[in-house]
């Protein structure tokens, strides 16, 4: 008796290839799926999270991006590998992903946004960047730093599941878990609130002991997941 499987369990090889083949939807930045980014380069460059490349066509070169100024170098060293990016240069098609997280492509039109370093998948080389430390962050609150991107161009952020945008208004501050905080708008004051009490000592060991506080006018992007990142010093 030959091998067999139940109805609908297996598909013919040709049908599988046809169903999952790469699709060109137009544009230099595309989403092949909710979890896969496609970037077309024509003798240009783009910055990606280190280790994000999953495949490419063409003549592309990869190098660890330099920090630039001495100040940026020191900030990058303080945040460790979480701030590490790769500069991809050349002509070809680049495919990126990050641990099966969902991807959203944002377009900045002479604007700025702050993104958690672990949630920034890629950004245009036309955008200026800096590492910003959150006021009140300390060695104990490792991972509380953000990547500030400014100018005109694209940035791809990642989330575990569908992101939620929460508004912030004057005299109505927002408090978030740092491990669930993905990005936020410019123009707000950020700080770190420490909540050490019996409940946090004997309860779950999470980022809830440290909370991010946002004051002013703007928005914050959170995800339905607490992404624990090893501490390395610095803040957001």
CSV table of N, CA and C in Angstrom, one decimal, residues 105-217:
chain,number,residue,atom,x,y,z
A,105,UNK,N,4.2,49.9,7.2
A,105,UNK,CA,5.1,50.9,6.6
A,105,UNK,C,4.5,52.3,6.8
A,106,UNK,N,5.2,53.2,7.4
A,106,UNK,CA,4.8,54.5,7.6
A,106,UNK,C,5.5,55.5,6.7
A,107,UNK,N,4.8,56.5,6.2
A,107,UNK,CA,5.5,57.6,5.4
A,107,UNK,C,5.6,58.8,6.2
A,108,UNK,N,6.8,59.4,6.4
A,108,UNK,CA,7.0,60.6,7.1
A,108,UNK,C,7.1,61.7,6.1
A,109,UNK,N,6.3,62.8,6.2
A,109,UNK,CA,6.4,63.9,5.3
A,109,UNK,C,6.9,65.1,6.1
A,110,UNK,N,8.2,65.2,6.1
A,110,UNK,CA,8.9,66.2,6.9
A,110,UNK,C,8.4,66.2,8.4
A,111,UNK,N,8.3,65.0,8.9
A,111,UNK,CA,7.8,64.7,10.3
A,111,UNK,C,8.9,63.9,11.1
A,112,UNK,N,8.6,63.7,12.3
A,112,UNK,CA,9.4,62.9,13.2
A,112,UNK,C,8.6,61.9,14.0
A,113,UNK,N,9.2,60.8,14.3
A,113,UNK,CA,8.6,59.8,15.1
A,113,UNK,C,9.7,59.1,15.9
A,114,UNK,N,9.3,58.7,17.1
A,114,UNK,CA,10.2,57.9,18.0
A,114,UNK,C,9.8,56.4,17.9
A,115,UNK,N,10.7,55.5,17.7
A,115,UNK,CA,10.4,54.1,17.6
A,115,UNK,C,11.3,53.3,18.6
A,116,UNK,N,10.7,52.4,19.3
A,116,UNK,CA,11.5,51.5,20.1
A,116,UNK,C,12.5,50.8,19.2
A,117,UNK,N,13.8,50.7,19.6
A,117,UNK,CA,14.8,50.2,18.7
A,117,UNK,C,14.5,48.8,18.3
A,118,UNK,N,13.9,47.9,19.1
A,118,UNK,CA,13.7,46.6,18.7
A,118,UNK,C,12.5,46.4,17.8
A,119,UNK,N,11.7,47.5,17.6
A,119,UNK,CA,10.5,47.5,16.7
A,119,UNK,C,10.7,48.2,15.4
A,120,UNK,N,11.9,48.7,15.1
A,120,UNK,CA,12.2,49.4,13.9
A,120,UNK,C,12.9,48.4,12.9
A,121,UNK,N,12.2,48.0,11.8
A,121,UNK,CA,12.7,47.0,10.9
A,121,UNK,C,13.5,47.6,9.8
A,122,UNK,N,13.1,48.8,9.3
A,122,UNK,CA,13.9,49.4,8.2
A,122,UNK,C,13.5,50.9,8.1
A,123,UNK,N,14.4,51.7,7.6
A,123,UNK,CA,14.0,53.1,7.3
A,123,UNK,C,14.9,53.7,6.2
A,124,UNK,N,14.3,54.6,5.5
A,124,UNK,CA,15.0,55.2,4.3
A,124,UNK,C,16.2,56.0,4.7
A,125,UNK,N,17.2,56.0,3.8
A,125,UNK,CA,18.4,56.7,4.1
A,125,UNK,C,18.3,58.2,4.0
A,126,UNK,N,17.1,58.6,3.6
A,126,UNK,CA,16.8,60.1,3.6
A,126,UNK,C,16.4,60.6,4.9
A,127,UNK,N,16.1,59.7,5.9
A,127,UNK,CA,15.7,60.1,7.2
A,127,UNK,C,16.9,60.3,8.1
A,128,UNK,N,16.9,61.4,8.9
A,128,UNK,CA,17.9,61.6,9.9
A,128,UNK,C,17.6,60.8,11.2
A,129,UNK,N,18.6,60.3,11.9
A,129,UNK,CA,18.3,59.5,13.1
A,129,UNK,C,19.1,59.9,14.2
A,130,UNK,N,18.6,59.6,15.4
A,130,UNK,CA,19.3,59.9,16.7
A,130,UNK,C,18.7,58.9,17.7
A,131,UNK,N,19.5,58.6,18.7
A,131,UNK,CA,19.1,57.8,19.8
A,131,UNK,C,18.7,58.7,21.0
A,132,UNK,N,17.5,58.6,21.5
A,132,UNK,CA,17.0,59.4,22.5
A,132,UNK,C,16.8,58.7,23.8
A,133,UNK,N,17.3,59.2,24.9
A,133,UNK,CA,17.1,58.5,26.2
A,133,UNK,C,15.9,59.1,26.9
A,134,UNK,N,15.1,58.3,27.5
A,134,UNK,CA,13.9,58.8,28.2
A,134,UNK,C,14.3,59.4,29.6
A,135,UNK,N,13.8,60.5,29.9
A,135,UNK,CA,14.1,61.2,31.2
A,135,UNK,C,13.7,60.3,32.3
A,136,UNK,N,14.6,60.1,33.3
A,136,UNK,CA,14.3,59.2,34.4
A,136,UNK,C,14.7,57.8,34.3
A,137,UNK,N,15.1,57.4,33.0
A,137,UNK,CA,15.5,56.0,32.8
A,137,UNK,C,16.9,55.8,33.5
A,138,UNK,N,17.1,54.5,33.8
A,138,UNK,CA,18.4,54.2,34.5
A,138,UNK,C,18.9,52.8,34.1
A,139,UNK,N,20.0,52.4,34.7
A,139,UNK,CA,20.5,51.1,34.4
A,139,UNK,C,19.5,50.0,34.6
A,140,UNK,N,18.7,50.2,35.7
A,140,UNK,CA,17.7,49.2,36.0
A,140,UNK,C,16.6,49.1,35.0
A,141,UNK,N,16.3,50.2,34.3
A,141,UNK,CA,15.2,50.2,33.3
A,141,UNK,C,15.8,50.0,31.9
A,142,UNK,N,16.7,49.0,31.8
A,142,UNK,CA,17.4,48.7,30.5
A,142,UNK,C,16.4,48.6,29.4
A,143,UNK,N,16.7,49.0,28.2
A,143,UNK,CA,15.9,48.9,27.0
A,143,UNK,C,15.0,50.1,26.8
A,144,UNK,N,15.0,51.1,27.7
A,144,UNK,CA,14.2,52.3,27.6
A,144,UNK,C,14.9,53.4,26.8
A,145,UNK,N,15.0,53.1,25.5
A,145,UNK,CA,15.6,54.1,24.6
A,145,UNK,C,14.8,54.1,23.3
A,146,UNK,N,14.9,55.1,22.5
A,146,UNK,CA,14.1,55.1,21.3
A,146,UNK,C,15.0,55.7,20.1
A,147,UNK,N,14.6,55.3,18.9
A,147,UNK,CA,15.3,55.8,17.7
A,147,UNK,C,14.4,56.9,17.2
A,148,UNK,N,14.9,58.1,17.1
A,148,UNK,CA,14.2,59.2,16.6
A,148,UNK,C,14.5,59.3,15.1
A,149,UNK,N,13.5,59.3,14.3
A,149,UNK,CA,13.6,59.4,12.8
A,149,UNK,C,12.9,60.7,12.4
A,150,UNK,N,13.6,61.5,11.5
A,150,UNK,CA,13.1,62.8,11.1
A,150,UNK,C,13.3,63.0,9.6
A,151,UNK,N,12.4,63.7,9.0
A,151,UNK,CA,12.5,64.1,7.6
A,151,UNK,C,11.4,63.5,6.7
A,152,UNK,N,11.8,63.2,5.5
A,152,UNK,CA,10.8,62.7,4.5
A,152,UNK,C,11.3,61.3,4.0
A,153,UNK,N,10.5,60.3,4.2
A,153,UNK,CA,10.9,59.0,3.8
A,153,UNK,C,10.0,57.9,4.5
A,154,UNK,N,10.4,56.7,4.4
A,154,UNK,CA,9.6,55.5,4.9
A,154,UNK,C,10.3,54.9,6.1
A,155,UNK,N,9.5,54.4,7.0
A,155,UNK,CA,10.0,53.6,8.1
A,155,UNK,C,9.0,52.4,8.3
A,156,UNK,N,9.6,51.2,8.5
A,156,UNK,CA,8.8,50.0,8.7
A,156,UNK,C,8.9,49.7,10.2
A,157,UNK,N,7.8,49.6,10.9
A,157,UNK,CA,7.8,49.2,12.3
A,157,UNK,C,7.1,47.8,12.4
A,158,UNK,N,7.5,47.1,13.5
A,158,UNK,CA,6.9,45.8,13.6
A,158,UNK,C,6.2,45.7,15.0
A,159,UNK,N,5.2,44.8,15.0
A,159,UNK,CA,4.4,44.6,16.2
A,159,UNK,C,4.0,43.1,16.3
A,160,UNK,N,3.9,42.7,17.5
A,160,UNK,CA,3.3,41.4,17.7
A,160,UNK,C,1.8,41.5,17.7
A,161,UNK,N,1.1,41.3,16.6
A,161,UNK,CA,-0.3,41.5,16.5
A,161,UNK,C,-0.7,42.9,16.0
A,162,UNK,N,-1.9,43.2,16.0
A,162,UNK,CA,-2.4,44.4,15.5
A,162,UNK,C,-2.1,45.6,16.5
A,163,UNK,N,-1.5,46.6,16.0
A,163,UNK,CA,-1.1,47.7,16.9
A,163,UNK,C,-2.3,48.6,17.3
A,164,UNK,N,-2.2,49.2,18.5
A,164,UNK,CA,-3.3,50.1,19.0
A,164,UNK,C,-2.7,51.5,19.2
A,165,UNK,N,-3.3,52.5,18.7
A,165,UNK,CA,-2.9,53.9,18.8
A,165,UNK,C,-3.7,54.6,19.9
A,166,UNK,N,-3.0,55.0,21.0
A,166,UNK,CA,-3.7,55.7,22.1
A,166,UNK,C,-3.3,57.2,22.1
A,167,UNK,N,-4.3,58.0,22.3
A,167,UNK,CA,-4.1,59.5,22.2
A,167,UNK,C,-3.6,60.0,23.6
A,168,UNK,N,-2.9,61.1,23.5
A,168,UNK,CA,-2.4,61.8,24.7
A,168,UNK,C,-2.9,63.3,24.6
A,169,UNK,N,-3.5,63.8,25.7
A,169,UNK,CA,-4.0,65.2,25.7
A,169,UNK,C,-3.5,65.9,26.9
A,170,UNK,N,-3.4,67.2,26.8
A,170,UNK,CA,-2.9,68.0,28.0
A,170,UNK,C,-3.7,67.6,29.3
A,171,UNK,N,-3.0,67.5,30.3
A,171,UNK,CA,-3.6,67.2,31.6
A,171,UNK,C,-4.3,65.8,31.6
A,172,UNK,N,-3.9,65.0,30.6
A,172,UNK,CA,-4.5,63.6,30.6
A,172,UNK,C,-3.3,62.7,30.1
A,173,UNK,N,-2.4,62.5,31.0
A,173,UNK,CA,-1.2,61.7,30.6
A,173,UNK,C,-1.5,60.2,30.4
A,174,UNK,N,-0.7,59.6,29.6
A,174,UNK,CA,-0.8,58.1,29.3
A,174,UNK,C,0.4,57.4,30.0
A,175,UNK,N,0.1,56.3,30.6
A,175,UNK,CA,1.1,55.4,31.2
A,175,UNK,C,1.1,54.1,30.4
A,176,UNK,N,2.3,53.6,30.0
A,176,UNK,CA,2.4,52.3,29.3
A,176,UNK,C,3.5,51.5,29.8
A,177,UNK,N,3.3,50.2,29.5
A,177,UNK,CA,4.4,49.2,29.8
A,177,UNK,C,5.5,49.4,28.7
A,178,UNK,N,6.7,49.6,29.1
A,178,UNK,CA,7.8,49.8,28.1
A,178,UNK,C,7.9,48.7,27.2
A,179,UNK,N,7.7,47.4,27.6
A,179,UNK,CA,7.8,46.3,26.8
A,179,UNK,C,6.7,46.1,25.8
A,180,UNK,N,5.6,46.9,25.9
A,180,UNK,CA,4.5,46.9,25.0
A,180,UNK,C,4.5,48.2,24.1
A,181,UNK,N,5.4,49.1,24.4
A,181,UNK,CA,5.4,50.4,23.7
A,181,UNK,C,6.2,50.3,22.5
A,182,UNK,N,5.6,50.7,21.3
A,182,UNK,CA,6.3,50.5,20.0
A,182,UNK,C,6.8,51.9,19.5
A,183,UNK,N,6.0,52.9,19.5
A,183,UNK,CA,6.4,54.2,18.9
A,183,UNK,C,5.5,55.3,19.5
A,184,UNK,N,6.0,56.5,19.2
A,184,UNK,CA,5.2,57.7,19.7
A,184,UNK,C,5.5,58.9,18.9
A,185,UNK,N,4.6,59.9,18.9
A,185,UNK,CA,4.8,61.1,18.1
A,185,UNK,C,5.7,62.1,18.8
A,186,UNK,N,6.1,63.1,18.0
A,186,UNK,CA,7.0,64.2,18.5
A,186,UNK,C,6.2,65.2,19.3
A,187,UNK,N,6.8,65.9,20.2
A,187,UNK,CA,6.2,67.0,20.9
A,187,UNK,C,5.6,66.7,22.3
A,188,UNK,N,5.9,65.5,22.7
A,188,UNK,CA,5.4,65.1,24.1
A,188,UNK,C,6.6,65.0,25.0
A,189,UNK,N,6.3,65.1,26.3
A,189,UNK,CA,7.3,64.9,27.3
A,189,UNK,C,7.2,63.4,27.8
A,190,UNK,N,8.4,62.7,27.8
A,190,UNK,CA,8.4,61.3,28.2
A,190,UNK,C,9.2,61.2,29.5
A,191,UNK,N,8.8,60.3,30.3
A,191,UNK,CA,9.5,60.1,31.6
A,191,UNK,C,9.3,58.6,32.0
A,192,UNK,N,10.0,58.2,33.0
A,192,UNK,CA,9.9,56.8,33.5
A,192,UNK,C,9.4,56.9,34.9
A,193,UNK,N,8.3,56.2,35.2
A,193,UNK,CA,7.7,56.1,36.5
A,193,UNK,C,8.0,54.8,37.1
A,194,UNK,N,8.6,54.8,38.3
A,194,UNK,CA,8.9,53.5,39.0
A,194,UNK,C,7.8,53.2,40.0
A,195,UNK,N,7.3,52.0,39.9
A,195,UNK,CA,6.2,51.5,40.7
A,195,UNK,C,6.6,50.3,41.5
A,196,UNK,N,7.3,50.5,42.6
A,196,UNK,CA,7.8,49.4,43.4
A,196,UNK,C,6.9,49.2,44.6
A,197,UNK,N,6.2,48.2,44.7
A,197,UNK,CA,5.4,47.9,45.9
A,197,UNK,C,5.2,46.4,46.1
A,198,UNK,N,4.5,46.0,47.0
A,198,UNK,CA,4.4,44.6,47.3
A,198,UNK,C,3.9,43.8,46.2
A,199,UNK,N,2.9,44.4,45.4
A,199,UNK,CA,2.3,43.7,44.3
A,199,UNK,C,3.3,43.4,43.2
A,200,UNK,N,4.1,44.4,42.9
A,200,UNK,CA,5.1,44.2,41.8
A,200,UNK,C,6.2,43.3,42.3
A,201,UNK,N,6.5,43.2,43.6
A,201,UNK,CA,7.6,42.4,44.0
A,201,UNK,C,7.2,40.9,44.0
A,202,UNK,N,5.9,40.6,44.4
A,202,UNK,CA,5.5,39.2,44.4
A,202,UNK,C,4.7,38.8,43.2
A,203,UNK,N,4.4,39.7,42.4
A,203,UNK,CA,3.6,39.4,41.2
A,203,UNK,C,4.5,39.0,40.0
A,204,UNK,N,4.0,39.1,38.8
A,204,UNK,CA,4.7,38.7,37.6
A,204,UNK,C,5.9,39.6,37.4
A,205,UNK,N,7.0,39.1,37.0
A,205,UNK,CA,8.2,39.9,36.7
A,205,UNK,C,8.1,40.4,35.3
A,206,UNK,N,7.7,41.7,35.2
A,206,UNK,CA,7.6,42.3,33.9
A,206,UNK,C,8.0,43.7,33.9
A,207,UNK,N,7.8,44.4,32.8
A,207,UNK,CA,8.1,45.8,32.7
A,207,UNK,C,7.2,46.7,33.5
A,208,UNK,N,6.1,46.1,34.1
A,208,UNK,CA,5.1,46.9,34.8
A,208,UNK,C,5.7,47.6,36.0
A,209,UNK,N,6.9,47.1,36.6
A,209,UNK,CA,7.5,47.9,37.6
A,209,UNK,C,8.0,49.2,37.2
A,210,UNK,N,8.4,49.3,35.9
A,210,UNK,CA,8.8,50.6,35.3
A,210,UNK,C,7.7,50.9,34.2
A,211,UNK,N,7.2,52.1,34.3
A,211,UNK,CA,6.2,52.6,33.4
A,211,UNK,C,6.6,53.8,32.7
A,212,UNK,N,6.3,53.9,31.4
A,212,UNK,CA,6.6,55.1,30.6
A,212,UNK,C,5.4,56.1,30.8
A,213,UNK,N,5.7,57.3,31.0
A,213,UNK,CA,4.7,58.4,31.1
A,213,UNK,C,4.8,59.3,29.9
A,214,UNK,N,3.7,59.7,29.3
A,214,UNK,CA,3.6,60.6,28.2
A,214,UNK,C,2.7,61.8,28.6
A,215,UNK,N,3.3,63.0,28.5
A,215,UNK,CA,2.5,64.2,28.8
A,215,UNK,C,2.5,65.1,27.5
A,216,UNK,N,1.4,65.8,27.3
A,216,UNK,CA,1.4,66.8,26.2
A,216,UNK,C,0.3,66.4,25.3
A,217,UNK,N,0.6,66.5,24.0
A,217,UNK,CA,-0.4,66.3,22.9
A,217,UNK,C,0.3,65.4,21.9
